[in-house]
Short mmCIF file of C-alpha atoms in Angstrom, two decimals:
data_model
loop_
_atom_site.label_atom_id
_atom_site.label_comp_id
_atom_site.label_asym_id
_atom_site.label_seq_id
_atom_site.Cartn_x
_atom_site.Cartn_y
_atom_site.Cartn_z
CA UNK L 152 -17.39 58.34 -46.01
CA UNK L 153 -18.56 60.72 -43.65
CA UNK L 154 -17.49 61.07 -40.08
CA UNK L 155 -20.12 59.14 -38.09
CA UNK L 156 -19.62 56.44 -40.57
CA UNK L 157 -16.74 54.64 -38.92
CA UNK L 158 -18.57 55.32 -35.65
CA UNK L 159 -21.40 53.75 -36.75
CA UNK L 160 -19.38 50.48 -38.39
CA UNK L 161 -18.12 50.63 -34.68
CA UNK L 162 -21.15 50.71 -32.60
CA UNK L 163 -22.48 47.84 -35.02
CA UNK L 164 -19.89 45.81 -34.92
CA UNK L 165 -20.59 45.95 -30.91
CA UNK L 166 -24.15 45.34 -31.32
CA UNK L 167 -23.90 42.10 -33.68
CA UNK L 168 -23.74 40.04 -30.90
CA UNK L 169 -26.51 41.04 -29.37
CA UNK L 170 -28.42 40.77 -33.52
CA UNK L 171 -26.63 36.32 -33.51
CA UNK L 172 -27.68 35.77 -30.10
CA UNK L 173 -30.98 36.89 -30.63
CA UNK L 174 -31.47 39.66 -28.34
CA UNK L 175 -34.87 41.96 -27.49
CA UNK L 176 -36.13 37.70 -27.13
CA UNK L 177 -38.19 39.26 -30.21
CA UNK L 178 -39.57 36.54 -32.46
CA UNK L 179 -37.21 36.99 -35.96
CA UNK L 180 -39.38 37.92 -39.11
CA UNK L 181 -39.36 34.78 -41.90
CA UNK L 182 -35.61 35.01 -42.90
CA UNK L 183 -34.72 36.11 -46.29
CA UNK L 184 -31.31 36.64 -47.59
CA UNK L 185 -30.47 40.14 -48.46
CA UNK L 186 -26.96 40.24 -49.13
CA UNK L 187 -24.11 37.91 -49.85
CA UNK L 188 -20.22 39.40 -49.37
CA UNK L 189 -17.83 36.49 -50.72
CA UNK L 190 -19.52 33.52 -49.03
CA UNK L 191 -20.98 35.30 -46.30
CA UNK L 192 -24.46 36.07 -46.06
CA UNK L 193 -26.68 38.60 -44.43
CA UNK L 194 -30.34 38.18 -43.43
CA UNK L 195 -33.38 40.02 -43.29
CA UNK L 196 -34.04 39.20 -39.76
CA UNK L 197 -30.22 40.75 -38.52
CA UNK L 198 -31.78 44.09 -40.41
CA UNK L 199 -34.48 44.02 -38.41
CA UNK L 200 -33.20 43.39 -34.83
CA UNK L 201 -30.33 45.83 -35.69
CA UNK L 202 -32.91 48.43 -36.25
CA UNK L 203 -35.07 47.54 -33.27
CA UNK L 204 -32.00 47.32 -31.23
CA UNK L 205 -30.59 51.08 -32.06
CA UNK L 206 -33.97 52.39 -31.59
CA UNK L 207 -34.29 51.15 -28.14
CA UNK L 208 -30.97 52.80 -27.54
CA UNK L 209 -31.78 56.29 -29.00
CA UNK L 210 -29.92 55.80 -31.75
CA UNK L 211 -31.32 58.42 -34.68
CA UNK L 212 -29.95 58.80 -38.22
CA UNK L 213 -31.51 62.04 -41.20
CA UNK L 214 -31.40 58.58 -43.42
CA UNK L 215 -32.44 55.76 -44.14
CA UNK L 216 -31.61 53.68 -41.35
CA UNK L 217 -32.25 50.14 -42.57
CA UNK L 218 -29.62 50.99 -45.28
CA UNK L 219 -27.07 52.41 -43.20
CA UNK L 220 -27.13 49.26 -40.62
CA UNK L 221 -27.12 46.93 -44.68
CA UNK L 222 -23.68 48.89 -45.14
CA UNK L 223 -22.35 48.64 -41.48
CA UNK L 224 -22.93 45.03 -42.35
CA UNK L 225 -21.44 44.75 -45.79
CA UNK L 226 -18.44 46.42 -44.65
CA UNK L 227 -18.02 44.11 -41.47
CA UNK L 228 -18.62 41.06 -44.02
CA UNK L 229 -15.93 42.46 -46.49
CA UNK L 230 -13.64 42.46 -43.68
CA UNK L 231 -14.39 38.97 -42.79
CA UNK L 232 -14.53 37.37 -46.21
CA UNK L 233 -10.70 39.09 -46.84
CA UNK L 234 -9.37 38.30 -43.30
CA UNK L 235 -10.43 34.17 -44.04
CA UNK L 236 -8.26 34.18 -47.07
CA UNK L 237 -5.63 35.77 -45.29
CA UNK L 238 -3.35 32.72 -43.62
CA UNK L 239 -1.89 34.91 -41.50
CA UNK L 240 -5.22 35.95 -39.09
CA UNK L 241 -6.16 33.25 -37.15
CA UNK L 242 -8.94 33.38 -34.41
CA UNK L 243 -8.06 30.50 -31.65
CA UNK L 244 -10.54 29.11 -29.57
CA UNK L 245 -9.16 30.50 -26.72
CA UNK L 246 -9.52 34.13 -28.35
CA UNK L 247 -13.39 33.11 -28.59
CA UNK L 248 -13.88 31.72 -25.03
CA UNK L 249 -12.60 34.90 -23.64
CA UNK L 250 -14.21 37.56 -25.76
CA UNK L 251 -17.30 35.34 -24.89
CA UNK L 252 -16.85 35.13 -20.81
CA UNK L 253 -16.31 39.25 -21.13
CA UNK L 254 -19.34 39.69 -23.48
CA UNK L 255 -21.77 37.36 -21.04
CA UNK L 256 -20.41 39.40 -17.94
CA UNK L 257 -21.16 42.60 -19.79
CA UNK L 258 -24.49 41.05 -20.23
CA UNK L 259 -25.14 39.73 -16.05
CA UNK L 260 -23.38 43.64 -15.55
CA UNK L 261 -25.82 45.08 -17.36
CA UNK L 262 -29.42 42.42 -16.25
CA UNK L 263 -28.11 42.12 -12.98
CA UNK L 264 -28.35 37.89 -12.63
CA UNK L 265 -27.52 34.89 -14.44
CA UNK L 266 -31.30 34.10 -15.12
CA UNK L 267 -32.11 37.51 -16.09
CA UNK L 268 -30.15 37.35 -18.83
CA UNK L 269 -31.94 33.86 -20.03
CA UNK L 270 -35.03 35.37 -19.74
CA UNK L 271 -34.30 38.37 -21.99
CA UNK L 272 -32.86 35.93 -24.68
CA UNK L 273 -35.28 33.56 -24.09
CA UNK L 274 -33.11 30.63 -23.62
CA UNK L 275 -30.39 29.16 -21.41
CA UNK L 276 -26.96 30.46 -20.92
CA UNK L 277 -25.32 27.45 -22.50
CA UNK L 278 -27.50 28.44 -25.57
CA UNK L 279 -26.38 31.69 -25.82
CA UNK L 280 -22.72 30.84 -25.92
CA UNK L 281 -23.41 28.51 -28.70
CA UNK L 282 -25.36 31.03 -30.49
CA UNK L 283 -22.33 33.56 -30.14
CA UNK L 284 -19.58 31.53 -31.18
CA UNK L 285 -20.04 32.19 -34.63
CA UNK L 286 -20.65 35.90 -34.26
CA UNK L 287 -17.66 36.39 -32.02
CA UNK L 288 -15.37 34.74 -34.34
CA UNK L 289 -16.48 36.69 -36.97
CA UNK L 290 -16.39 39.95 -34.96
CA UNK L 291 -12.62 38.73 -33.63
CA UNK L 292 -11.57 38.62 -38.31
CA UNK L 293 -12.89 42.09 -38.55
CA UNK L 294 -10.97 43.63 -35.72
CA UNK L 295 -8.15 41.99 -36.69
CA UNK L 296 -8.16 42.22 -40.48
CA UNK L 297 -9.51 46.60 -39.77
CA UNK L 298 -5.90 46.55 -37.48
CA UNK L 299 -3.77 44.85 -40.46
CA UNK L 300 -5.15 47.38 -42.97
CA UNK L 301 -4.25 50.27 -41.00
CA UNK L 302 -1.16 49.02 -39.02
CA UNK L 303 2.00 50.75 -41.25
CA UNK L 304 -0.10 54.09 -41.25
CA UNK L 305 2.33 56.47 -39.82
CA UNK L 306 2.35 60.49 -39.93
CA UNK L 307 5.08 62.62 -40.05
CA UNK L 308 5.46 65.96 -38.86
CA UNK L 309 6.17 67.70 -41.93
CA UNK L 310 2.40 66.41 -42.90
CA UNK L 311 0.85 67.24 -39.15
CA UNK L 312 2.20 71.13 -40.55
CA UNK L 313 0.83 70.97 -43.50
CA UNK L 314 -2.40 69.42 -42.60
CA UNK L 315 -3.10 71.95 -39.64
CA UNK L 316 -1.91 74.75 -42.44
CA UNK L 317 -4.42 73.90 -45.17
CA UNK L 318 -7.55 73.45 -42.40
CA UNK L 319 -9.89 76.16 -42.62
CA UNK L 320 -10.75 78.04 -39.39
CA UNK L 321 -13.83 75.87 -38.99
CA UNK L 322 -12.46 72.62 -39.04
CA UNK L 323 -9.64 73.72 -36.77
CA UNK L 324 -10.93 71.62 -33.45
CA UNK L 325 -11.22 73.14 -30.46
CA UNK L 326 -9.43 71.87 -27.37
CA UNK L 327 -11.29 72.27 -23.98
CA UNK L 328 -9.98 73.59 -20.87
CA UNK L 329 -7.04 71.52 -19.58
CA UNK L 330 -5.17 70.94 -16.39
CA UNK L 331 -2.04 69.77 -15.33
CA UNK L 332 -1.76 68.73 -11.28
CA UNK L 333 0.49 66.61 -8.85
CA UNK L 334 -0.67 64.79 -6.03
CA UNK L 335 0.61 63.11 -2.56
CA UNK L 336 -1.84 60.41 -1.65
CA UNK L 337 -1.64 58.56 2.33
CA UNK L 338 -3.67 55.91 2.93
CA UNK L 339 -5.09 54.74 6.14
CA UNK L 340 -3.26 52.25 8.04
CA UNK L 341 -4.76 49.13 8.54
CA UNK L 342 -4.71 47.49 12.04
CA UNK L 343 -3.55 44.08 12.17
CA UNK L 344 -6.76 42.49 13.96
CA UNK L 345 -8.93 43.75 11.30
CA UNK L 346 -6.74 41.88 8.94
CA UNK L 347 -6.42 38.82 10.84
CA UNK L 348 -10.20 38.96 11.17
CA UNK L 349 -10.61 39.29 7.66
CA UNK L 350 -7.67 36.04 6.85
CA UNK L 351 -9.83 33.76 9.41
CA UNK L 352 -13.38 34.43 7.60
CA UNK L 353 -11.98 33.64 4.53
CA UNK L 354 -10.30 30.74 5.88
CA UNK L 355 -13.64 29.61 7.31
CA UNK L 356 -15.68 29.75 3.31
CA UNK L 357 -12.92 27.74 2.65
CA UNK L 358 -13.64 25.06 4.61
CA UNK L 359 -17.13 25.11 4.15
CA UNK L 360 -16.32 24.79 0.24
CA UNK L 361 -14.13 21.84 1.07
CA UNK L 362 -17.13 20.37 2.81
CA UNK L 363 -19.40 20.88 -0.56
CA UNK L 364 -20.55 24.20 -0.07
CA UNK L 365 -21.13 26.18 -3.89
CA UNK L 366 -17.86 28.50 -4.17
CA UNK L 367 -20.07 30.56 -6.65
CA UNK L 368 -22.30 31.10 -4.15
CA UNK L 369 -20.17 31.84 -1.47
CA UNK L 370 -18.78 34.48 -3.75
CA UNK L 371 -22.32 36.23 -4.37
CA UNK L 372 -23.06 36.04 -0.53
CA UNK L 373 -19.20 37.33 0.45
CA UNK L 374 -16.95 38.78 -2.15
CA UNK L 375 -16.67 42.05 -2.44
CA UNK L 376 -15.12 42.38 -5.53
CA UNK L 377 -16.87 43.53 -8.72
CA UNK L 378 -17.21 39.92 -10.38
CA UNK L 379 -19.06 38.86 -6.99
CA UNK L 380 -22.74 38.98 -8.93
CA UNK L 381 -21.13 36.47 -11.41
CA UNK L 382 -20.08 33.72 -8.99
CA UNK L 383 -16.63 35.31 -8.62
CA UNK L 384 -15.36 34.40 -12.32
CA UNK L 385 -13.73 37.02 -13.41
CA UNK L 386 -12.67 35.71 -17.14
CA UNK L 387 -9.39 34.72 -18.63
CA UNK L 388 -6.64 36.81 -17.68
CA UNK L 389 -2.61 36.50 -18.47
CA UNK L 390 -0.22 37.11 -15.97
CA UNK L 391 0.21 40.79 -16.82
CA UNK L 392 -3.37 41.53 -16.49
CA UNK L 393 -3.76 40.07 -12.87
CA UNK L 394 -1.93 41.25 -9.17
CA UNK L 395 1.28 39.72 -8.85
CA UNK L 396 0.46 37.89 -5.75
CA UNK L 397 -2.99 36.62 -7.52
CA UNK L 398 -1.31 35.52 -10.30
CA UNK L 399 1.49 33.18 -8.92
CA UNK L 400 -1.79 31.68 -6.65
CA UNK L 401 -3.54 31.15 -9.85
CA UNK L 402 -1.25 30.40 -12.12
CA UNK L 403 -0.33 27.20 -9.23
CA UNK L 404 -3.85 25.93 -9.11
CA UNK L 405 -4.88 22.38 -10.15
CA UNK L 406 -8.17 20.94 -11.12
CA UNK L 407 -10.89 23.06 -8.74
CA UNK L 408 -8.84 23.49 -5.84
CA UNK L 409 -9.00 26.56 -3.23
CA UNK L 410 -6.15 28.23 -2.45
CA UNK L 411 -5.07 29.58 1.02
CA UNK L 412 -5.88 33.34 1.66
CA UNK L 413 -3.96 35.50 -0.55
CA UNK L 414 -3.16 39.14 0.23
CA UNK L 415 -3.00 41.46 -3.12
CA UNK L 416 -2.76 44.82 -3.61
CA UNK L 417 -6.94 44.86 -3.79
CA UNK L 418 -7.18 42.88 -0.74
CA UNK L 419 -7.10 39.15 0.47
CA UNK L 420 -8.75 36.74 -1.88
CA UNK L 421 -9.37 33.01 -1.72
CA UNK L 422 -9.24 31.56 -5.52
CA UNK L 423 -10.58 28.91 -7.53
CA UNK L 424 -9.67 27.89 -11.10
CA UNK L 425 -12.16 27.82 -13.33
CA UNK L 426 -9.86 26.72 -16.89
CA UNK L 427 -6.70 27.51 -17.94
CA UNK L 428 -5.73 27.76 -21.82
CA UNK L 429 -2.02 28.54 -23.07
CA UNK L 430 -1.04 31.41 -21.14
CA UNK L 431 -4.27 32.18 -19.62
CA UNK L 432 -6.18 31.45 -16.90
CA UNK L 433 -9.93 31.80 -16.05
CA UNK L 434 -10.88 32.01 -12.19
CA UNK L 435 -13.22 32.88 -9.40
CA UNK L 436 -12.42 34.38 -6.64
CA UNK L 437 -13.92 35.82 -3.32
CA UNK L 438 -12.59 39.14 -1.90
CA UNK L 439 -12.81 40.37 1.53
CA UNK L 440 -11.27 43.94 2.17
CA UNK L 441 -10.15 44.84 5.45
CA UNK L 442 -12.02 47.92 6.82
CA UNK L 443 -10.31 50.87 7.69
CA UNK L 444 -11.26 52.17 11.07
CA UNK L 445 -12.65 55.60 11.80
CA UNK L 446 -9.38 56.85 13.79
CA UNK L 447 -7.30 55.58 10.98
CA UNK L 448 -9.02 58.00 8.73
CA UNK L 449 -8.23 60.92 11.22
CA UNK L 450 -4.60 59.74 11.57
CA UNK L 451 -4.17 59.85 7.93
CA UNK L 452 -5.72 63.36 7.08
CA UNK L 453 -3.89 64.75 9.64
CA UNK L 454 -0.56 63.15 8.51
CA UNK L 455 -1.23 64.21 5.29
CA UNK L 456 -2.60 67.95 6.36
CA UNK L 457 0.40 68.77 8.02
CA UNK L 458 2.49 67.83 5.49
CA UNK L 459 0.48 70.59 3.22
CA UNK L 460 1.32 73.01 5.55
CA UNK L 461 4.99 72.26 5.67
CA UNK L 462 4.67 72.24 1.69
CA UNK L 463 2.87 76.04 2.09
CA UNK L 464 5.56 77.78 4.29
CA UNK L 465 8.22 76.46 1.57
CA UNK L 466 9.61 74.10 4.14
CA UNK L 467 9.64 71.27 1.94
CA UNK L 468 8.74 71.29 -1.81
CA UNK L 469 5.93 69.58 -3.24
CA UNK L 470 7.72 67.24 -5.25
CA UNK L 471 10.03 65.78 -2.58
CA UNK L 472 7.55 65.52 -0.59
CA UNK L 473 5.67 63.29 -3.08
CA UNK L 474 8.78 61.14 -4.09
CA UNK L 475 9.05 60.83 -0.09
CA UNK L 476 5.76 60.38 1.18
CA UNK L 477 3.06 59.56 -1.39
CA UNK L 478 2.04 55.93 -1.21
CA UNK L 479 0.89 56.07 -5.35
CA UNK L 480 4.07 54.48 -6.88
CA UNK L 481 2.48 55.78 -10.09
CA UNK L 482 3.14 59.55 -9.36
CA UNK L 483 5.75 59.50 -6.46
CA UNK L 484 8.58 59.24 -8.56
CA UNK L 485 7.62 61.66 -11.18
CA UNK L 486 7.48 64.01 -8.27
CA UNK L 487 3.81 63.62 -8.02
CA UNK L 488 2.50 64.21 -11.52
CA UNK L 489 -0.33 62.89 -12.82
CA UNK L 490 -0.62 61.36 -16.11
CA UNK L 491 -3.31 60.98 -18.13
CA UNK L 492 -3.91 57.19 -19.08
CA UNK L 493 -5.85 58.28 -22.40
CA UNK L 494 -2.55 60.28 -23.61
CA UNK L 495 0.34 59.42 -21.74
CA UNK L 496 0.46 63.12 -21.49
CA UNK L 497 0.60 64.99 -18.23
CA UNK L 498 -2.90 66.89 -19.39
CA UNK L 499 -6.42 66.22 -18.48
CA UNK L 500 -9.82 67.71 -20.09
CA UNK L 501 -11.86 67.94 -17.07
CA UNK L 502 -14.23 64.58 -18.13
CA UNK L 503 -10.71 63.14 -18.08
CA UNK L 504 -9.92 63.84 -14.49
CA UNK L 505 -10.92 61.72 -11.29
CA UNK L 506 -14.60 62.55 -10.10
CA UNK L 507 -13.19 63.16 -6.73
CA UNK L 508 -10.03 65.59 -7.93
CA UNK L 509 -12.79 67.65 -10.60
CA UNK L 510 -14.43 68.87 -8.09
CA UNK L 511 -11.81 70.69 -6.37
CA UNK L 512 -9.41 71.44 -9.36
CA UNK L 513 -11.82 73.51 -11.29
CA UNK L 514 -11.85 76.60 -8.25
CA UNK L 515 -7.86 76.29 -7.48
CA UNK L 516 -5.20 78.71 -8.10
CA UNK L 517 -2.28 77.87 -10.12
CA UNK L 518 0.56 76.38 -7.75
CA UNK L 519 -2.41 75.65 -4.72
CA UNK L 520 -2.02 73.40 -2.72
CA UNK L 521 -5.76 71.72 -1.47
CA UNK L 522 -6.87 70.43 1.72
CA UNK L 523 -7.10 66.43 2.10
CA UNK L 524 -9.75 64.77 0.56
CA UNK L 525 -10.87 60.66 1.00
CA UNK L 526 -11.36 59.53 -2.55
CA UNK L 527 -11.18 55.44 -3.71
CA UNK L 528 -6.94 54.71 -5.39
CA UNK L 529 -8.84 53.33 -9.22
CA UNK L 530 -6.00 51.15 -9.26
CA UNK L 531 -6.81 48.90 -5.98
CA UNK L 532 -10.00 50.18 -4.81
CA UNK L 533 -8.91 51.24 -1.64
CA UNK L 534 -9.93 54.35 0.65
CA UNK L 535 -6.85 56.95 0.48
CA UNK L 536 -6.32 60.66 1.44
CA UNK L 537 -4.98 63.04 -1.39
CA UNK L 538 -4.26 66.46 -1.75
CA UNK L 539 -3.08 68.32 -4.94
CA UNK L 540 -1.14 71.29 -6.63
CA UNK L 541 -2.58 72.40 -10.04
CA UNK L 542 0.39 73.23 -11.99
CA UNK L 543 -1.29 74.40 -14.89
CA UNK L 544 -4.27 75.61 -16.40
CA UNK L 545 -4.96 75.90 -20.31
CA UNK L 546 -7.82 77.78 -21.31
CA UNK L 547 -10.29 75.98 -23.73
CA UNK L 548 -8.86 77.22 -27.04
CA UNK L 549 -8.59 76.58 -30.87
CA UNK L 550 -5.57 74.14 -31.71
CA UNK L 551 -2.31 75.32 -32.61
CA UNK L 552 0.89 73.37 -33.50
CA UNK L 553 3.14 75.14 -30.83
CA UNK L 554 0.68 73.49 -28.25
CA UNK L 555 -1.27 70.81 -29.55
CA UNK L 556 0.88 69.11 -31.73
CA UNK L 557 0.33 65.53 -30.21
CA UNK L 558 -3.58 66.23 -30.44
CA UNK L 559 -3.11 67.45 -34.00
CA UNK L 560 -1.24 64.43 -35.00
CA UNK L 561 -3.39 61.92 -33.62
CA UNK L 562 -6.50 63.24 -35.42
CA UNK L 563 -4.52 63.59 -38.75
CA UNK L 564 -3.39 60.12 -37.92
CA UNK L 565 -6.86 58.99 -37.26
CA UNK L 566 -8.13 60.96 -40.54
CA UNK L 567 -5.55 59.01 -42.64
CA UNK L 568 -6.33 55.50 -41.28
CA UNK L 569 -9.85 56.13 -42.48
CA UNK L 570 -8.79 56.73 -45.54
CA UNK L 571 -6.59 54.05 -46.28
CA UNK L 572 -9.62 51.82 -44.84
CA UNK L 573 -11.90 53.99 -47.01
CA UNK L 574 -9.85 53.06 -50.37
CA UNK L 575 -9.37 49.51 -49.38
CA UNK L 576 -13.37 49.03 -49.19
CA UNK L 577 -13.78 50.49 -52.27
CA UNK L 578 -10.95 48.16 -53.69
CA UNK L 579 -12.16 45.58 -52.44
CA UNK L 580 -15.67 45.49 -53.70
CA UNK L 581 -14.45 45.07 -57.17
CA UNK L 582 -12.80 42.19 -56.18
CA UNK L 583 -15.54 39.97 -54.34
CA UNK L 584 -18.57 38.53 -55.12
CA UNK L 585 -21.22 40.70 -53.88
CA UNK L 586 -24.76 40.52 -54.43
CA UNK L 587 -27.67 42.60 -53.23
CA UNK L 588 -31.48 42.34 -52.64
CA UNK L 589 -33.18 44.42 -55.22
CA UNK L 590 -35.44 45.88 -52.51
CA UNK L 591 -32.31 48.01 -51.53
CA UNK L 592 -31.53 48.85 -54.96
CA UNK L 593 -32.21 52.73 -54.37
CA UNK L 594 -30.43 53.09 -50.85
CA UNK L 595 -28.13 56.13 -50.61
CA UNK L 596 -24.91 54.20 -49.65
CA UNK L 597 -21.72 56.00 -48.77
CA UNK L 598 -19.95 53.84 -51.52
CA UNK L 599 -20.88 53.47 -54.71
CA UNK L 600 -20.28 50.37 -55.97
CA UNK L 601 -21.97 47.85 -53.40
CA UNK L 602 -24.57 47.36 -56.39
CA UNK L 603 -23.18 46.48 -59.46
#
C-alpha cells in the first residue's frame, strides 16, 4: 500500500456521506451493482458521485481514479462486513444521532442556512437524516473495527533505534523550524453594568420565548455563539465536553424549558434542551458576551506592559510572574509554558502556533520578552492581552534520535499500524465473499487479491 493510500481510505470514508445522501443534487446514473464484500454491496452510482465529488474538490490521482475510489470502498466494506460479526462493536442509536447532528451542522457551516442545504440535496432536512442513517452507521463499524485492529500496536524504543538506523538519508523526515515560548495573558476587566445589561436582555428573549416567541430564532437574531446560524443547537455533548456552569444548567432541564441566565466561562447563555440520551444531552442555546470597554483595554495593556518591564530589569522572573499574574490557568502554573495540544509537547512548528503569537515569534530573540498584544483566549473566545518569551528556537533540520525521538516514534508507530491494517486486509479477503464487476477486471489495485 502506498502512502496516500490510507489517506485516501480516509478522505473517502469522510466523503461517503455526502455519496448516501446524495450530494452535488446530481441525478444518479441507472444503478448497477459493482461489487459485493460479505453481504454488502456497492453501486455504480456511489462510483460515480465519488468521482464527481473529488473532482469538484481538486482531488487528482496519476491513476485510474474510478478504481482507486472501488478500493477505498472495498476496504471500508471489509471493515464493515468483519466489524457486524464481531459482538463486541456495537453502534447505538445515540452514537448515530450525534455523528448525524455534527455532520448536518458541518453541512449549514459550510451552505450557510438550513434551506440551503435542502436545496443542494434536493430534498428536505428530515430526508437527509433518513438517507444518512445507514451510511453513518456504517461509517461509525469502520472506525471502530480500523481502531480494534490497530489498538495493541505498541513500539518500543529498541525498534524506534533501529528503525531510524536502517532509514536511508532520504526517507529520514525533515522537521521544520520549531519554537518553544511562555506567555502571561491579562484580560480586560469587565464592568459590572455592562454585565448586568447583558443578564437583563437575555432575561427579556426569555420572556418573549415564554410568550411563544421561536427560541431558534431568537438565537439566529441574538446569539453570538458559533451554533447561532443553526438555531442555537449545538449537538449532543457529555458533561466533560460542555462549561461546568452550562452543564449543571443543562444537565437540570426538563421537557423544553428555558433556563435563567447562566454565566460560563464563554459568557452568559440562556439554554434550551433539545433531547437528552444516556449521558448526553443535545441543546440550544443563545449567547450574549459582555463587551469590553475601550478604557478597559488600555488598563489591561498597561497592567500587563509594566509588568514586562519589571520582568526586563530582572526584577521579577518571567515565570513567577506568570504563576502570579497570568489569568490562562493552562500555562500559569507551568510557569507560563505553552503546550502544544497536537503533542503534548512544549514545541510548536510555526502552522502549529496561534495566528496572533506567529506573527511576532518568528522576529524575536531567544529569552525576549514582546510588547502586549490583544489576541481572542481559543479556549473561551474572549478578548485578552498577552505577551511572550521565546525560550527556544530549533532550526528546521533532519531528524535525529537525541532530539526527535517522540516524532520518530510516532511515525514508526503510525508506519506499523498500517501494516498490521495492511496484512489484515489482505487476510481478510481470503476469508469473505467478494465478488467484482468484470468491467474492473484490469484495475491496478494496491492488493492483489480483490479479484479472484
Amino acid at each position: 500500500m502506498n502512502e496516500n493510500m490510507m489517506t485516501r481510505i480516509f478522505v473517502t470514508t469522510m466523503l461517503m456521506l455526502a455519496v448516501l445522501t446524495g450530494a452535488n443534487a446530481q441525478d444518479k446514473v441507472i444503478d448497477q451493482i459493482v461489487a459485493v464484500v460479505g453481504g454488502n454491496v456497492i453501486l455504480k452510482s456511489d462510483i460515480e458521485t465519488m468521482n464527481i465529488n473529488q473532482q469538484a474538490q481538486g482531488i487528482t490521482s496519476e491513476g485510474d481514479m474510478k478504481c482507486e475510489i472501488l478500493e477505498d470502498f472495498l476496504i471500508n466494506k471489509l471493515l464493515v462486513a468483519e466489524a457486524e460479526l464481531d459482538t463486541l462493536i456495537t453502534v447505538t442509536p445515540s452514537q448515530v444521532n450525534q455523528q448525524m447532528d455534527a455532520q448536518l451542522q458541518m453541512y449549514m457551516q459550510h451552505f450557510g442556512t438550513e434551506s440551503a442545504v435542502e436545496t443542494y440535496f434536493g430534498k428536505s432536512i428530515a430526508s437527509i437524516k433518513a438517507d444518512m442513517q445507514e451510511a453513518i452507521r456504517e461509517q461509525i463499524l469502520s472506525q471502530q473495527m480500523r481502531s480494534k485492529i490497530v489498538e495493541n500496536v505498541t513500539v518500543t524504543p529498541s525498534e524506534v533505534r533501529y528503525n531510524y538506523r536502517n532509514l536511508s538519508k532520504d526517507e529520514i523526515p525533515t522537521i521544520p523550524t520549531q519554537y518553544e515560548y511562555a506567555q502571561i495573558t491579562v484580560e480586560p476587566k469587565i464592568e459590572l453594568e455592562e454585565e448586568n445589561r447583558v443578564k437583563a436582555k437575555l432575561r427579556e428573549i426569555k420572556k418573549r420565548i415564554e410568550n411563544g416567541s421561536s427560541f431558534a430564532a431568537m438565537a439566529v437574531i441574538y446569539s453570538e455563539g458559533p451554533s447561532a446560524k443553526d438555531g442555537g443547537v449545538i449537538g449532543y455533548s457529555g458533561r466533560a465536553q460542555l462549561d461546568p456552569a452550562y452543564a449543571t444548567a443543562a444537565f437540570n432541564l426538563k421537557d423544553d424549558k428555558v433556563s435563567n441566565v447562566v454565566k460560563s466561562a464563554f459568557g452568559y447563555h440562556i439554554i434550551q434542551l433539545v433531547d437528552k440520551q444516556g449521558g448526553k444531552v443535545n441543546t440550544r442555546h443563545i449567547l450574549m458576551k459582555p463587551k469590553v470597554s475601550v478604557d478597559a483595554k488600555e488598563e489591561a495593556y498597561e497592567r500587563l506592559d509594566s509588568l514586562a518591564n519589571l520582568i526586563r530589569k530582572d526584577e521579577i522572573a518571567f515565570d513567577q510572574a506568570a504563576q502570579m499574574f497570568s489569568y490562562d490557568k493552562n500555562t500559569r502554573n507551568n510557569g507560563g509554558i505553552a503546550i502544544n495540544a497536537n503533542t503534548m509537547s512544549s514545541k510548536f512548528s510555526i502552522e502549529e502556533v496561534d495566528p496572533d503569537v506567529s506573527k511576532i515569534i518568528t522576529k524575536m530573540n531567544i529569552n525576549e520578552i514582546s510588547e502586549p498584544f490583544e489576541t481572542i483566549d481559543t479556549k473561551n473566545q474572549q478578548q485578552v492581552y498577552k505577551i511572550i518569551k521565546l525560550l527556544k528556537k530549533i532550526d528546521s533540520h533532519k531528524a535525529n534520535l537525541q532530539d526527535d525521538y517522540q516524532t520518530l516514534a510516532e511515525l514508526y508507530l503510525a508506519k506499523k499500524k498500517e501494516q498490521v491494517l495492511e496484512e489484515w486486509i489482505a487476510e481478510r479477503q481470503s476469508q469473505t465473499y467478494i465478488r467484482i464487476d468484470r468491467t474492473y477486471a484490469n484495475c491496478n489495485f494496491n492488493f492483489d487479491n480483490w479479484i479472484k
